[in-house]
């Protein structure tokens, strides 16, 4: 097993650098941040502009810039932001924002798995029943609604009309507004609506996957054998079928987690959630190269770790993989 | 698999007895598709949106980007008989704008899917059929595209486009970018399918008859993976429409184009005062994506030769 893991890691390293090179080159082509910063200053001289360009190291050739970035990266330093939050270190910025992103995504992923797996199983057990048709139709429609649209509708209904939840942000501005004066409760209260929407969006495809995977497993010969040997239906489904049903789910969840992180800009913009996704949108608009690169590094590493964990879990629960 | 193979000759004999000659694979697929109610609903929805896109000027009561409510003080007025879906912040008729959005949505869907699927088919066929070092290189590139944070890279590239030409390439550039970054997963699926077909005996047979590699790829392999390609294309159209909406919503789309995503973005500033501004364009995105998804699922069931009963 350790050899398998090491081989997988070796395999992911070139992928990581591939992504970095593409994003690095693309972001440098995206425009001149110095011009963007100074465009509103009528008294700026060309010399001052050149000084600023040299200060950020943008006068160097592209490959020199890239190697500087890499050498910093290996020291765990992602540089300082140009303008966001007055030029804070990018690692500090990500440290401050990442947790809020994780909190939302992990809560939604966990909740949707918790809800989707039983629903998918019941739906497969009673294939073509009224319940099954309702579940599959709802899930299919659920996969077609853009998540930001779902968010807008939720905000209209639950924030504006009913007034149950705040319409954005992660915290109340004034500590006096905290429910029962608790910071934690305040955050949970703000989290409720985004988590619910993200859960529903994540839930729909997982339900469909669990259902089809379960149906596939129930058609296998060993299930017939289990039934023939007189096992109860409960034991057939939850002991024999469920384990094999979960194999595709594990792969899916691993890959999906990366997609969820990459989709964070949309979710976080709708709910005004101060996470890395919204930070990325801000950085791209302002051409803040260090922040763009920092978040790309962060999200790519997270995606790769999710892939790695998926591979390892996969090898663990499906013995056929290990043998190969 | 083995049982199915032995059952096949029997099926053919039956077919010859009961049907006249010329029942092609496509005839069989069409017959199965007709029976699938969900797929027909999907086809109907897509047909409806195509109708809107073709006859938009006839259906919409006002010309594109007209602001009939601006002069009469009817900005952000709720849905009424005059303005079916209400008006927006400068008095545009939301219903007309939604109708004009149909054409952009279909353009985005079809064009992005065309680009992405051409790449996917090319990579999938070459990688799967030729194998060896070409396969290795192509699959490593595919993997980079698979782990790349999709939306983030799209935003950066769209920024590149607007910086190179300030007027932007418009919607076509958005389409190009979506196409260039969404082929990887489908290329992998097609490659897998090519590998499956490649090991079948009829390929072996035509090799033995001395067919060239190109002939085998285009005459024998391609037609046998075509059904997968059709299904993936339909689903890709749905995804592309969703992605364009998300990009526009974040403010990185083509601001001059009339798209449902753009309308949602502007509406998001005032969901409290004017819910109708965003609710209707969003409804149409959902409807069209649902249409293509149902169509894709229906085609999958109809075209899969392994599902033949």
Coordinates of C-alpha atoms in Angstrom, one line a residue:
Chain A
X1 CA 0.0 0.0 0.0
X2 CA 2.6 2.7 0.8
X3 CA 4.3 2.0 -2.5
X4 CA 1.0 2.5 -4.2
X5 CA 0.5 5.8 -2.4
X6 CA 4.0 7.1 -3.3
X7 CA 3.5 6.2 -6.9
X8 CA 0.2 8.1 -7.0
X9 CA 1.9 11.2 -5.4
X10 CA 4.7 11.1 -7.9
X11 CA 2.1 10.9 -10.6
X12 CA 0.2 14.0 -9.4
X13 CA 3.3 16.3 -9.2
X14 CA 3.6 17.0 -13.0
X15 CA -0.1 17.7 -13.1
X16 CA 0.3 20.3 -10.4
X17 CA 3.0 22.1 -12.3
X18 CA 1.1 21.8 -15.5
X19 CA -1.8 23.7 -13.9
X20 CA 0.5 26.3 -12.4
X21 CA 2.2 27.1 -15.7
X22 CA -1.1 27.5 -17.6
X23 CA -2.6 29.8 -14.9
X24 CA 0.6 31.8 -14.5
X25 CA 1.0 32.5 -18.2
X26 CA -2.7 33.3 -18.6
X27 CA -2.8 35.7 -15.7
X28 CA 0.2 37.6 -16.9
X29 CA -1.4 38.0 -20.3
X30 CA -4.6 39.3 -18.7
X31 CA -3.4 42.9 -18.5
X32 CA -1.1 45.3 -16.7
X33 CA -2.0 45.7 -13.0
X34 CA 0.2 48.8 -12.7
X35 CA -1.9 50.6 -15.4
X36 CA -5.1 49.5 -13.7
X37 CA -3.8 50.8 -10.3
X38 CA -2.7 54.1 -11.7
X39 CA -5.4 54.8 -14.2
X40 CA -7.3 57.1 -11.9
X41 CA -4.2 59.1 -11.0
X42 CA -3.8 61.9 -13.5
X43 CA -0.4 63.1 -12.2
X44 CA 1.3 59.8 -12.5
X45 CA 4.6 60.0 -14.5
X46 CA 5.9 57.2 -16.8
X47 CA 8.9 56.9 -14.5
X48 CA 6.7 56.3 -11.5
X49 CA 4.9 53.6 -13.4
X50 CA 8.2 52.0 -14.4
X51 CA 9.3 52.1 -10.8
X52 CA 6.1 50.4 -9.7
X53 CA 6.5 47.8 -12.4
X54 CA 10.0 47.1 -11.3
X55 CA 8.9 47.0 -7.7
X56 CA 6.5 44.2 -8.4
X57 CA 9.1 42.4 -10.6
X58 CA 6.9 42.7 -13.6
X59 CA 9.7 44.1 -15.8
X60 CA 11.5 40.7 -15.8
X61 CA 11.0 38.2 -18.5
X62 CA 8.1 35.8 -18.0
X63 CA 10.2 32.7 -17.2
X64 CA 12.3 34.6 -14.6
X65 CA 9.0 35.7 -13.0
X66 CA 7.9 32.1 -13.0
X67 CA 11.0 30.8 -11.4
X68 CA 11.0 33.5 -8.8
X69 CA 7.4 32.5 -8.0
X70 CA 8.4 28.8 -7.8
X71 CA 11.4 29.5 -5.5
X72 CA 9.1 31.5 -3.2
X73 CA 6.5 28.7 -3.4
X74 CA 9.0 26.1 -2.2
X75 CA 9.7 28.3 0.8
X76 CA 6.0 28.4 1.6
X77 CA 5.8 32.0 0.6
X78 CA 3.1 33.2 -1.9
X79 CA 4.2 36.8 -1.9
X80 CA 2.2 39.9 -1.0
X81 CA -1.1 41.0 -2.6
X82 CA -0.7 44.1 -4.8
X83 CA -3.7 46.0 -3.4
X84 CA -6.2 43.7 -1.7
X85 CA -6.4 44.4 2.0
X86 CA -3.5 46.8 1.7
X87 CA -1.0 44.3 0.4
X88 CA -1.3 41.6 3.0
X89 CA 0.7 38.4 2.6
X90 CA -1.3 36.0 0.4
X91 CA -0.8 33.1 2.8
X92 CA -2.4 35.2 5.5
X93 CA -5.3 36.1 3.1
X94 CA -5.9 32.5 2.2
X95 CA -5.7 31.5 5.8
X96 CA -8.4 34.0 6.7
X97 CA -10.7 33.2 3.9
X98 CA -10.2 29.4 3.3
X99 CA -11.8 28.3 6.4
X100 CA -15.1 29.9 5.6
X101 CA -15.0 28.3 2.2
X102 CA -14.3 24.9 3.7
X103 CA -16.9 25.2 6.3
X104 CA -19.6 25.8 3.7
X105 CA -18.5 23.2 1.2
X106 CA -17.8 20.4 3.7
X107 CA -21.0 21.0 5.6
X108 CA -23.0 20.8 2.3
X109 CA -21.1 17.7 1.1
X110 CA -21.6 15.9 4.5
X111 CA -25.2 16.8 4.7
X112 CA -26.0 15.8 1.1
X113 CA -24.3 12.4 1.5
X114 CA -26.2 11.9 4.7
X115 CA -29.5 12.6 3.0
X116 CA -28.7 11.3 -0.5
X117 CA -27.6 7.8 0.3
X118 CA -30.8 6.6 2.1
X119 CA -33.0 8.3 -0.4
X120 CA -31.1 6.7 -3.3
X121 CA -31.4 3.3 -1.7
X122 CA -35.1 3.5 -1.0
X123 CA -35.7 4.8 -4.5
X124 CA -33.8 1.9 -6.0
X125 CA -35.5 -0.6 -3.7
X126 CA -38.9 0.5 -5.0
X127 CA -38.0 1.1 -8.6
X128 CA -40.8 2.7 -10.7
X129 CA -43.0 3.3 -7.7
X130 CA -44.5 6.7 -7.2
X131 CA -41.9 7.6 -4.7
X132 CA -39.1 6.6 -7.1
X133 CA -40.5 8.7 -9.9
X134 CA -40.9 11.7 -7.6
X135 CA -37.3 11.3 -6.3
X136 CA -35.8 10.9 -9.8
X137 CA -37.8 13.7 -11.3
X138 CA -36.9 16.1 -8.5
X139 CA -33.2 15.2 -8.6
X140 CA -33.1 15.6 -12.4
X141 CA -34.7 19.0 -12.2
X142 CA -32.3 19.8 -9.3
X143 CA -29.2 19.1 -11.4
X144 CA -30.6 21.6 -14.0
X145 CA -31.1 24.6 -11.8
X146 CA -28.1 26.9 -11.8
X147 CA -26.9 27.2 -8.2
X148 CA -26.9 31.0 -8.2
X149 CA -30.5 30.9 -9.4
X150 CA -31.4 28.6 -6.6
X151 CA -29.6 31.0 -4.2
X152 CA -31.4 34.0 -5.5
X153 CA -34.8 32.3 -5.1
X154 CA -33.9 31.2 -1.6
X155 CA -32.9 34.7 -0.7
X156 CA -36.1 36.1 -2.0
X157 CA -38.2 33.6 -0.2
X158 CA -36.4 33.1 3.1
X159 CA -34.7 36.4 3.6
X160 CA -36.9 39.0 2.1
X161 CA -40.4 37.6 2.3
X162 CA -40.2 35.5 5.4
X163 CA -37.2 37.3 7.0
X164 CA -35.9 34.1 8.7
X165 CA -32.3 34.3 7.5
X166 CA -29.8 37.1 6.7
X167 CA -29.4 37.7 3.0
X168 CA -25.7 37.6 2.8
X169 CA -22.3 37.7 4.6
X170 CA -20.9 35.4 7.2
X171 CA -21.4 37.6 10.3
X172 CA -23.6 40.4 11.5
X173 CA -21.9 43.8 11.3
X174 CA -22.7 44.8 14.9
X175 CA -22.0 42.3 17.7
X176 CA -25.3 43.5 19.3
X177 CA -27.1 41.7 16.5
X178 CA -25.7 38.3 17.3
X179 CA -28.4 35.9 18.3
X180 CA -28.1 35.3 22.1
X181 CA -24.9 37.3 21.9
X182 CA -23.0 34.4 20.5
X183 CA -20.5 34.7 17.6
X184 CA -20.7 31.0 16.7
X185 CA -24.5 31.1 16.6
X186 CA -24.4 34.2 14.4
X187 CA -22.1 32.4 11.9
X188 CA -24.4 29.3 11.9
X189 CA -27.4 31.5 11.3
X190 CA -25.6 33.1 8.3
X191 CA -24.5 29.7 7.1
X192 CA -27.9 28.1 7.1
X193 CA -29.2 29.4 3.8
X194 CA -26.0 29.0 1.7
X195 CA -25.5 25.5 3.2
X196 CA -29.1 24.5 2.4
X197 CA -28.9 25.6 -1.2
X198 CA -25.5 24.1 -1.8
X199 CA -26.7 20.8 -0.1
X200 CA -29.7 20.6 -2.4
X201 CA -27.5 21.3 -5.5
X202 CA -25.0 18.6 -4.4
X203 CA -27.7 16.2 -3.3
X204 CA -29.4 15.8 -6.6
X205 CA -26.6 14.2 -8.7
X206 CA -25.6 12.0 -5.7
X207 CA -29.2 10.6 -5.3
X208 CA -29.3 9.7 -9.0
X209 CA -25.9 8.1 -8.7
X210 CA -26.7 6.0 -5.6
X211 CA -29.9 4.9 -7.2
X212 CA -28.4 3.7 -10.5
X213 CA -25.4 2.1 -8.7
X214 CA -27.8 0.3 -6.3
X215 CA -29.9 -1.0 -9.2
X216 CA -26.8 -2.2 -11.0
X217 CA -25.6 -4.1 -7.9
X218 CA -29.0 -5.6 -7.2
X219 CA -28.9 -7.2 -10.6
X220 CA -25.7 -9.1 -9.8
X221 CA -25.6 -12.9 -9.2
X222 CA -24.3 -12.7 -5.7
X223 CA -27.3 -10.7 -4.6
X224 CA -29.5 -13.5 -6.1
X225 CA -27.3 -16.0 -4.2
X226 CA -27.7 -14.0 -1.0
X227 CA -31.5 -13.9 -1.4
X228 CA -31.6 -17.6 -2.3
X229 CA -29.8 -18.5 0.8
X230 CA -32.7 -17.0 2.7
X231 CA -31.2 -13.8 4.0
X232 CA -33.6 -11.1 5.0
X233 CA -34.1 -8.3 2.5
X234 CA -32.7 -5.8 5.0
X235 CA -29.5 -7.8 5.3
X236 CA -29.2 -8.3 1.6
X237 CA -29.5 -4.6 0.9
X238 CA -27.6 -3.0 3.8
X239 CA -24.9 -5.6 4.2
X240 CA -24.3 -7.1 0.8
X241 CA -25.4 -4.6 -1.7
X242 CA -24.6 -1.3 0.1
X243 CA -20.8 -1.8 0.2
X244 CA -20.6 -2.3 -3.5
X245 CA -23.0 0.5 -4.2
X246 CA -20.6 2.9 -2.4
X247 CA -17.6 2.2 -4.7
X248 CA -18.7 4.6 -7.5
X249 CA -20.0 7.1 -4.9
X250 CA -16.5 7.4 -3.4
X251 CA -15.0 8.2 -6.8
X252 CA -17.7 10.7 -7.5
X253 CA -17.4 12.5 -4.2
X254 CA -13.6 12.8 -4.5
X255 CA -13.9 14.3 -8.0
X256 CA -16.9 16.4 -7.0
X257 CA -15.1 18.0 -4.1
X258 CA -12.6 19.6 -6.5
X259 CA -15.4 20.8 -8.7
X260 CA -17.2 22.3 -5.7
X261 CA -14.1 24.2 -4.7
X262 CA -13.7 25.5 -8.2
X263 CA -17.3 26.5 -8.3
X264 CA -16.9 28.4 -5.0
X265 CA -16.8 31.9 -6.8
X266 CA -20.4 31.5 -7.9
X267 CA -21.9 30.3 -4.5
X268 CA -19.9 32.8 -2.6
X269 CA -20.9 35.7 -4.8
X270 CA -24.6 35.0 -4.5
X271 CA -24.5 34.9 -0.7
X272 CA -21.8 37.5 -0.4
X273 CA -19.8 34.9 1.5
X274 CA -16.3 36.0 2.3
X275 CA -14.5 32.9 1.1
X276 CA -11.6 32.3 -1.3
X277 CA -14.0 32.0 -4.3
X278 CA -15.2 35.6 -3.9
X279 CA -11.6 36.7 -3.2
X280 CA -10.6 35.1 -6.5
X281 CA -13.2 37.1 -8.4
X282 CA -12.0 40.2 -6.8
X283 CA -8.4 39.4 -7.5
X284 CA -9.1 38.6 -11.2
X285 CA -11.0 41.9 -11.6
X286 CA -8.2 43.8 -10.0
X287 CA -5.4 41.7 -11.7
X288 CA -3.8 41.0 -8.4
X289 CA -1.4 38.3 -9.7
X290 CA -0.1 37.0 -6.4
X291 CA -3.6 36.4 -5.1
X292 CA -4.7 34.8 -8.3
X293 CA -1.7 32.4 -8.2
X294 CA -2.1 31.8 -4.5
X295 CA -5.7 30.7 -4.7
X296 CA -4.9 28.6 -7.8
X297 CA -2.1 26.8 -5.9
X298 CA -4.4 26.3 -2.9
X299 CA -7.4 25.0 -4.8
X300 CA -5.3 22.8 -7.1
X301 CA -3.6 21.2 -4.1
X302 CA -6.9 20.6 -2.5
X303 CA -8.3 19.0 -5.7
X304 CA -5.2 16.8 -6.0
X305 CA -5.4 15.8 -2.4
X306 CA -9.1 14.9 -2.9
X307 CA -8.1 12.8 -5.9
X308 CA -5.4 11.1 -3.9
X309 CA -7.7 10.3 -1.1
X310 CA -10.2 9.0 -3.6
X311 CA -7.6 6.7 -5.2
X312 CA -6.4 5.4 -1.8
X313 CA -9.9 4.8 -0.5
X314 CA -10.8 3.2 -3.8
X315 CA -7.9 0.8 -3.5
X316 CA -8.9 0.1 0.0
X317 CA -12.6 -0.7 -0.5
X318 CA -12.2 -2.4 -3.9
X319 CA -9.6 -5.1 -3.6
X320 CA -9.5 -5.7 -7.4
X321 CA -7.7 -2.3 -7.8
X322 CA -4.8 -3.2 -5.5
X323 CA -4.0 -6.4 -7.3
X324 CA -3.4 -4.6 -10.6
Chain B
X1 CA -21.7 -10.4 -22.1
X2 CA -21.2 -14.0 -23.2
X3 CA -24.9 -14.8 -22.8
X4 CA -25.9 -11.7 -24.9
X5 CA -23.6 -12.7 -27.7
X6 CA -25.2 -16.1 -28.1
X7 CA -28.7 -14.5 -28.0
X8 CA -27.9 -12.1 -30.8
X9 CA -28.3 -14.4 -33.9
X10 CA -31.7 -15.5 -32.6
X11 CA -32.8 -11.8 -32.5
X12 CA -31.7 -11.2 -36.0
X13 CA -33.7 -14.2 -37.3
X14 CA -36.8 -12.8 -35.5
X15 CA -36.2 -9.4 -37.0
X16 CA -36.0 -10.9 -40.5
X17 CA -39.2 -12.8 -40.1
X18 CA -41.4 -10.0 -38.6
X19 CA -40.1 -6.9 -40.3
X20 CA -39.5 -6.0 -43.9
X21 CA -35.9 -5.4 -44.9
X22 CA -34.0 -2.2 -43.9
X23 CA -34.6 -1.8 -40.2
X24 CA -31.5 0.1 -39.4
X25 CA -30.0 0.8 -36.0
X26 CA -31.4 4.3 -36.2
X27 CA -34.9 3.0 -36.9
X28 CA -34.7 0.8 -33.8
X29 CA -33.4 3.7 -31.7
X30 CA -36.1 6.0 -33.0
X31 CA -38.8 3.5 -32.1
X32 CA -37.4 3.2 -28.6
X33 CA -37.0 7.0 -28.3
X34 CA -40.7 7.5 -29.2
X35 CA -41.8 5.3 -26.3
X36 CA -39.8 7.3 -23.8
X37 CA -42.1 10.0 -22.4
X38 CA -39.4 12.0 -20.5
X39 CA -37.3 12.2 -23.6
X40 CA -40.2 13.5 -25.7
X41 CA -40.8 16.2 -23.1
X42 CA -37.1 17.1 -23.4
X43 CA -37.4 17.3 -27.2
X44 CA -40.5 19.4 -26.8
X45 CA -38.8 21.9 -24.5
X46 CA -35.8 22.2 -26.8
X47 CA -38.1 22.5 -29.8
X48 CA -40.0 25.3 -28.0
X49 CA -36.8 27.3 -27.3
X50 CA -35.6 26.8 -30.9
X51 CA -39.0 28.2 -32.0
X52 CA -38.5 31.2 -29.7
X53 CA -35.0 31.7 -31.1
X54 CA -36.1 31.6 -34.7
X55 CA -39.2 33.7 -34.5
X56 CA -38.0 36.0 -31.6
X57 CA -38.8 39.2 -33.4
X58 CA -42.4 38.0 -34.0
X59 CA -42.9 36.6 -30.5
X60 CA -41.4 39.5 -28.5
X61 CA -43.7 42.5 -28.2
X62 CA -40.7 45.0 -28.2
X63 CA -37.5 45.2 -30.2
X64 CA -34.2 44.1 -28.5
X65 CA -32.9 46.4 -25.8
X66 CA -35.9 48.7 -26.2
X67 CA -36.8 50.6 -23.0
X68 CA -40.6 51.1 -23.5
X69 CA -41.1 51.6 -19.7
X70 CA -38.4 54.3 -19.4
X71 CA -40.4 57.2 -20.7
X72 CA -43.6 56.2 -19.0
X73 CA -42.0 55.8 -15.6
X74 CA -42.7 52.1 -15.6
X75 CA -39.2 50.9 -14.5
X76 CA -39.2 47.8 -12.3
X77 CA -43.0 47.6 -12.7
X78 CA -44.4 44.1 -11.8
X79 CA -45.8 41.7 -14.4
X80 CA -49.0 42.9 -16.0
X81 CA -50.8 42.4 -19.3
X82 CA -48.7 45.0 -21.0
X83 CA -45.4 43.6 -19.6
X84 CA -46.0 39.9 -19.2
X85 CA -42.8 39.4 -17.0
X86 CA -42.6 43.0 -15.7
X87 CA -40.0 45.6 -16.6
X88 CA -36.4 45.9 -15.4
X89 CA -34.3 48.8 -13.9
X90 CA -34.4 50.9 -17.1
X91 CA -37.8 49.9 -18.3
X92 CA -36.9 47.1 -20.6
X93 CA -39.7 44.5 -21.1
X94 CA -38.4 41.4 -19.3
X95 CA -40.5 39.1 -21.5
X96 CA -39.0 40.4 -24.7
X97 CA -35.5 40.2 -23.3
X98 CA -36.1 36.6 -22.3
X99 CA -37.3 35.8 -25.8
X100 CA -34.2 37.4 -27.4
X101 CA -32.0 35.5 -24.9
X102 CA -33.1 32.2 -26.4
X103 CA -30.9 32.7 -29.4
X104 CA -27.8 33.4 -27.4
X105 CA -28.5 30.4 -25.1
X106 CA -28.8 28.0 -28.1
X107 CA -25.7 29.6 -29.8
X108 CA -23.7 29.2 -26.6
X109 CA -24.9 25.6 -26.1
X110 CA -24.4 24.3 -29.7
X111 CA -21.2 26.2 -30.5
X112 CA -19.4 25.4 -27.2
X113 CA -20.5 21.8 -27.5
X114 CA -19.3 21.6 -31.1
X115 CA -15.8 22.9 -30.1
X116 CA -15.5 20.7 -27.0
X117 CA -16.8 17.6 -28.7
X118 CA -14.5 18.0 -31.7
X119 CA -11.6 18.1 -29.4
X120 CA -12.9 15.2 -27.3
X121 CA -13.6 13.0 -30.3
X122 CA -10.2 13.8 -31.8
X123 CA -8.3 13.1 -28.6
X124 CA -10.5 10.1 -27.7
X125 CA -10.1 8.4 -31.1
X126 CA -6.4 9.0 -31.6
X127 CA -5.6 8.1 -28.0
X128 CA -7.7 5.1 -27.9
X129 CA -6.9 3.7 -31.3
X130 CA -3.2 4.4 -31.7
X131 CA -2.3 3.8 -28.1
X132 CA 1.4 3.7 -27.0
X133 CA 3.3 6.9 -26.6
X134 CA 0.7 9.1 -28.3
X135 CA -1.9 7.8 -25.9
X136 CA 0.4 8.5 -23.0
X137 CA 1.1 12.1 -24.0
X138 CA -2.6 12.9 -24.8
X139 CA -3.9 11.4 -21.6
X140 CA -1.4 13.3 -19.5
X141 CA -2.6 16.6 -21.2
X142 CA -6.2 15.5 -20.6
X143 CA -5.5 14.9 -16.9
X144 CA -4.1 18.5 -16.6
X145 CA -7.4 19.7 -18.0
X146 CA -9.3 17.5 -15.6
X147 CA -7.7 18.8 -12.4
X148 CA -7.5 22.5 -13.5
X149 CA -10.0 24.5 -11.5
X150 CA -12.4 24.9 -14.4
X151 CA -14.3 28.1 -13.5
X152 CA -11.2 29.9 -12.1
X153 CA -9.2 29.4 -15.3
X154 CA -12.2 30.5 -17.4
X155 CA -12.4 33.7 -15.5
X156 CA -8.7 34.4 -16.0
X157 CA -8.8 33.6 -19.7
X158 CA -11.8 35.8 -20.3
X159 CA -9.9 38.6 -18.6
X160 CA -7.1 37.9 -21.0
X161 CA -9.5 38.3 -24.0
X162 CA -10.9 41.6 -22.8
X163 CA -7.4 42.9 -22.2
X164 CA -6.1 41.9 -25.7
X165 CA -9.1 43.4 -27.5
X166 CA -11.0 45.9 -25.3
X167 CA -14.2 45.5 -27.3
X168 CA -13.9 41.8 -26.6
X169 CA -14.7 39.0 -29.0
X170 CA -18.2 39.1 -27.6
X171 CA -20.2 35.9 -27.0
X172 CA -18.1 33.9 -29.5
X173 CA -15.0 34.3 -27.2
X174 CA -17.0 33.1 -24.2
X175 CA -18.1 30.2 -26.3
X176 CA -14.5 29.4 -27.5
X177 CA -13.2 29.5 -23.9
X178 CA -16.0 27.2 -22.6
X179 CA -15.3 24.8 -25.5
X180 CA -11.5 24.8 -25.0
X181 CA -11.8 23.9 -21.3
X182 CA -14.5 21.3 -21.2
X183 CA -13.5 18.5 -23.5
X184 CA -11.3 16.5 -21.1
X185 CA -13.8 14.3 -19.3
X186 CA -15.6 13.4 -22.5
X187 CA -12.3 12.6 -24.3
X188 CA -11.6 10.1 -21.6
X189 CA -15.1 8.4 -22.0
X190 CA -14.7 8.2 -25.8
X191 CA -11.2 6.8 -25.4
X192 CA -12.6 4.1 -23.1
X193 CA -15.3 3.3 -25.6
X194 CA -12.8 3.1 -28.5
X195 CA -10.7 0.7 -26.5
X196 CA -13.7 -1.5 -26.0
X197 CA -14.6 -1.4 -29.7
X198 CA -11.0 -1.9 -30.8
X199 CA -10.9 -5.3 -29.1
X200 CA -13.9 -6.6 -30.9
X201 CA -13.6 -9.3 -33.5
X202 CA -14.9 -7.4 -36.5
X203 CA -12.0 -5.0 -36.1
X204 CA -9.7 -8.0 -36.0
X205 CA -11.4 -9.2 -39.2
X206 CA -11.0 -6.0 -41.1
X207 CA -7.4 -5.9 -40.0
X208 CA -6.9 -9.4 -41.4
X209 CA -8.5 -8.2 -44.7
X210 CA -5.8 -5.6 -44.9
X211 CA -7.8 -2.4 -44.2
X212 CA -5.7 0.7 -43.4
X213 CA -5.6 2.2 -40.0
X214 CA -7.4 5.3 -41.1
X215 CA -10.1 3.2 -42.8
X216 CA -10.6 1.2 -39.6
X217 CA -10.8 4.3 -37.4
X218 CA -13.3 6.1 -39.6
X219 CA -15.3 3.3 -41.1
X220 CA -15.5 0.9 -38.2
X221 CA -14.5 2.5 -34.9
X222 CA -16.1 5.9 -35.3
X223 CA -19.7 4.6 -36.2
X224 CA -19.5 2.3 -33.2
X225 CA -18.8 5.1 -30.8
X226 CA -21.1 7.6 -32.5
X227 CA -24.0 6.8 -30.1
X228 CA -21.8 7.8 -27.1
X229 CA -20.7 11.0 -28.9
X230 CA -24.3 12.0 -29.6
X231 CA -25.3 11.5 -26.0
X232 CA -22.3 13.4 -24.6
X233 CA -22.9 16.2 -27.0
X234 CA -26.4 16.7 -25.8
X235 CA -25.3 16.7 -22.2
X236 CA -22.4 19.1 -23.1
X237 CA -24.9 21.6 -24.5
X238 CA -26.7 21.6 -21.2
X239 CA -23.5 22.1 -19.2
X240 CA -22.2 24.9 -21.6
X241 CA -25.5 26.8 -21.1
X242 CA -25.1 26.5 -17.3
X243 CA -21.4 27.6 -17.4
X244 CA -22.2 30.7 -19.6
X245 CA -24.9 31.7 -17.2
X246 CA -22.4 31.4 -14.2
X247 CA -19.8 33.4 -16.1
X248 CA -22.2 36.1 -16.9
X249 CA -23.5 36.1 -13.4
X250 CA -20.0 36.8 -12.1
X251 CA -19.7 39.7 -14.5
X252 CA -17.1 38.1 -16.9
X253 CA -19.5 37.4 -19.8
X254 CA -20.2 39.6 -22.8
X255 CA -22.1 42.5 -21.3
X256 CA -23.4 43.6 -24.7
X257 CA -25.1 40.3 -25.5
X258 CA -28.6 39.6 -24.4
X259 CA -28.2 36.4 -22.4
X260 CA -30.2 35.0 -19.5
X261 CA -27.1 35.0 -17.3
X262 CA -26.6 38.7 -17.9
X263 CA -30.2 39.4 -17.0
X264 CA -29.8 37.4 -13.8
X265 CA -26.7 39.4 -12.9
X266 CA -28.4 42.7 -13.2
X267 CA -31.5 41.4 -11.4
X268 CA -29.4 40.2 -8.5
X269 CA -28.7 43.8 -7.5
X270 CA -32.4 44.3 -6.8
X271 CA -34.0 41.0 -5.9
X272 CA -35.8 42.6 -3.1
X273 CA -37.6 45.2 -5.2
X274 CA -38.1 43.3 -8.4
X275 CA -38.2 39.5 -8.1
X276 CA -39.5 39.2 -11.7
X277 CA -36.3 40.6 -13.2
X278 CA -34.4 37.5 -12.2
X279 CA -36.9 34.8 -11.7
X280 CA -38.0 34.5 -15.4
X281 CA -34.6 34.4 -17.1
X282 CA -33.5 31.8 -14.5
X283 CA -36.6 29.8 -15.1
X284 CA -35.8 29.6 -18.8
X285 CA -32.1 28.6 -18.1
X286 CA -33.5 25.8 -16.0
X287 CA -36.1 24.8 -18.5
X288 CA -33.6 24.6 -21.5
X289 CA -31.0 22.8 -19.5
X290 CA -33.6 20.3 -18.3
X291 CA -34.8 19.9 -21.9
X292 CA -31.3 19.0 -23.1
X293 CA -30.7 16.7 -20.1
X294 CA -33.9 14.8 -20.7
X295 CA -33.1 14.5 -24.4
X296 CA -29.6 13.3 -23.6
X297 CA -30.8 10.7 -21.1
X298 CA -33.5 9.6 -23.6
X299 CA -30.9 9.3 -26.4
X300 CA -28.7 7.3 -24.1
X301 CA -31.4 4.7 -23.5
X302 CA -32.4 4.6 -27.1
X303 CA -29.0 4.4 -28.7
X304 CA -27.2 2.0 -26.3
X305 CA -26.9 -1.2 -28.2
X306 CA -26.3 -3.2 -25.0
X307 CA -29.7 -2.3 -23.6
X308 CA -31.5 -4.0 -26.4
X309 CA -34.2 -6.3 -25.0

